[in-house]
Every structure is written in C-alpha cells, then in structure tokens.
C-alpha cells in the first residue's frame, strides 16, 4: 500500500495561506485593542495617570484602525475570523488590566513584549506577501511601523524597569506566539 500523494500547491493553497494571515492578524489586532482597554480601565481612572491614559488611548486608537481594516478584509475575502475571538477578547482585557495593576512600567513591559512579537510576525508576512499581494504587504508595513512606535514608546517609558521584567516579558511573548499559531488554524 502506497502513501497518499499530497496535493500540489496551487490557487487553493495560496487562498488558504492568505486566509490564515488575515485571520491571525485580525485576532492580533482584536487582542491588542482589548489589552489597551484593560490597561485604560485600571490606569485611566487613577488620579495622576493622565499622561499614560492618553498614551494608551492613542495606541488603542491605532489598533482600532488596524482592526477595522482587518474586519473589512475578512469580509472582502470571505474569510471567517478565528473561533478563538471570544477568548482573545477576555484574555486581552485580563492581560491589560493585570499588567496595569502591577503598575505603569509593567503595562509598558506588556506593550513592549506584545509589539516585539507582532513586529517580527508582520515582517515575515510582509516578505511573504510582497510579490503576490503588494497592496496588503504595504498596509502591513504601515501597521508594523505603528507597532514599532508603540514598542519604542513603551521602552522609553521604562518597560525594562518593570518588576520581574525578564519573566513577565518572556511569558507574554510566549503567549503571543502561541496565540498566533492557534489563531491561524482555528
């Protein structure tokens, strides 16, 4: 008995991969919006935290624009969002609120960890899509630049001085990578 021959890559393989990319990017932006909402729920109400509240609101606004674009792309390309959407909403908010409860520097450490993983993730997608989907690659490049600005701001604001920074950052990065893998497929 011989092994079955795997299907040859073709249009359906390209469509499947594009669906994975759109699904995971939508999930990531959804999670980011909810992380910032969780952080703002804690820090936005605290007296004397107007500066960080304004920073978080601005970054959340960027993520909301990204999310709206991916909502539109999912609809245009007839791609379903990840089935993990309800989990990512709750997990994102909990991560945001939890790190904010640890203090401003921990909230910034969360942003730095998440945006570092997302920057690498987008860079890989940009390289992958640059020839077959140049408009999408250009959009991802713009989003990547904004994510880098968020990361850089978080570092400037003291992300690396957060209590337990190394462990906190490692856990958040690992969680992001796992969420990426899961959201591509589920």
Short mmCIF file of N, CA, C and O in Angstrom, two decimals, residues 7-20:
data_model
loop_
_atom_site.label_atom_id
_atom_site.label_comp_id
_atom_site.label_asym_id
_atom_site.label_seq_id
_atom_site.Cartn_x
_atom_site.Cartn_y
_atom_site.Cartn_z
N UNK A 7 -1.55 17.01 -1.94
CA UNK A 7 -1.99 17.90 -3.01
C UNK A 7 -0.88 18.85 -3.43
O UNK A 7 -0.03 19.23 -2.62
N UNK A 8 -0.88 19.20 -4.69
CA UNK A 8 0.11 20.14 -5.21
C UNK A 8 -0.28 21.55 -4.81
O UNK A 8 -1.46 21.89 -4.79
N UNK A 9 0.71 22.36 -4.48
CA UNK A 9 0.38 23.74 -4.15
C UNK A 9 -0.23 24.42 -5.36
O UNK A 9 0.17 24.19 -6.48
N UNK A 10 -1.20 25.22 -5.12
CA UNK A 10 -1.85 25.94 -6.20
C UNK A 10 -2.69 27.06 -5.66
O UNK A 10 -2.45 27.54 -4.55
N UNK A 11 -3.69 27.43 -6.42
CA UNK A 11 -4.54 28.56 -6.03
C UNK A 11 -5.19 28.32 -4.67
O UNK A 11 -5.29 29.24 -3.85
N UNK A 12 -5.65 27.10 -4.40
CA UNK A 12 -6.32 26.87 -3.12
C UNK A 12 -5.33 26.96 -1.96
O UNK A 12 -5.68 27.41 -0.88
N UNK A 13 -4.08 26.54 -2.18
CA UNK A 13 -3.07 26.66 -1.12
C UNK A 13 -2.77 28.13 -0.83
O UNK A 13 -2.62 28.52 0.32
N UNK A 14 -2.70 28.94 -1.88
CA UNK A 14 -2.46 30.38 -1.73
C UNK A 14 -3.63 31.02 -0.99
O UNK A 14 -3.44 31.81 -0.07
N UNK A 15 -4.86 30.66 -1.38
CA UNK A 15 -6.06 31.19 -0.71
C UNK A 15 -6.09 30.79 0.76
O UNK A 15 -6.42 31.59 1.63
N UNK A 16 -5.73 29.53 1.02
CA UNK A 16 -5.72 29.04 2.41
C UNK A 16 -4.71 29.82 3.24
O UNK A 16 -5.00 30.23 4.37
N UNK A 17 -3.52 30.03 2.70
CA UNK A 17 -2.49 30.77 3.44
C UNK A 17 -2.91 32.22 3.67
O UNK A 17 -2.71 32.76 4.76
N UNK A 18 -3.50 32.85 2.65
CA UNK A 18 -3.96 34.22 2.82
C UNK A 18 -5.04 34.29 3.90
O UNK A 18 -5.05 35.21 4.72
N UNK A 19 -5.92 33.31 3.93
CA UNK A 19 -6.96 33.27 4.97
C UNK A 19 -6.33 33.16 6.35
O UNK A 19 -6.76 33.84 7.30
N UNK A 20 -5.29 32.34 6.49
CA UNK A 20 -4.60 32.22 7.77
C UNK A 20 -4.00 33.56 8.19
O UNK A 20 -4.10 33.96 9.36
#
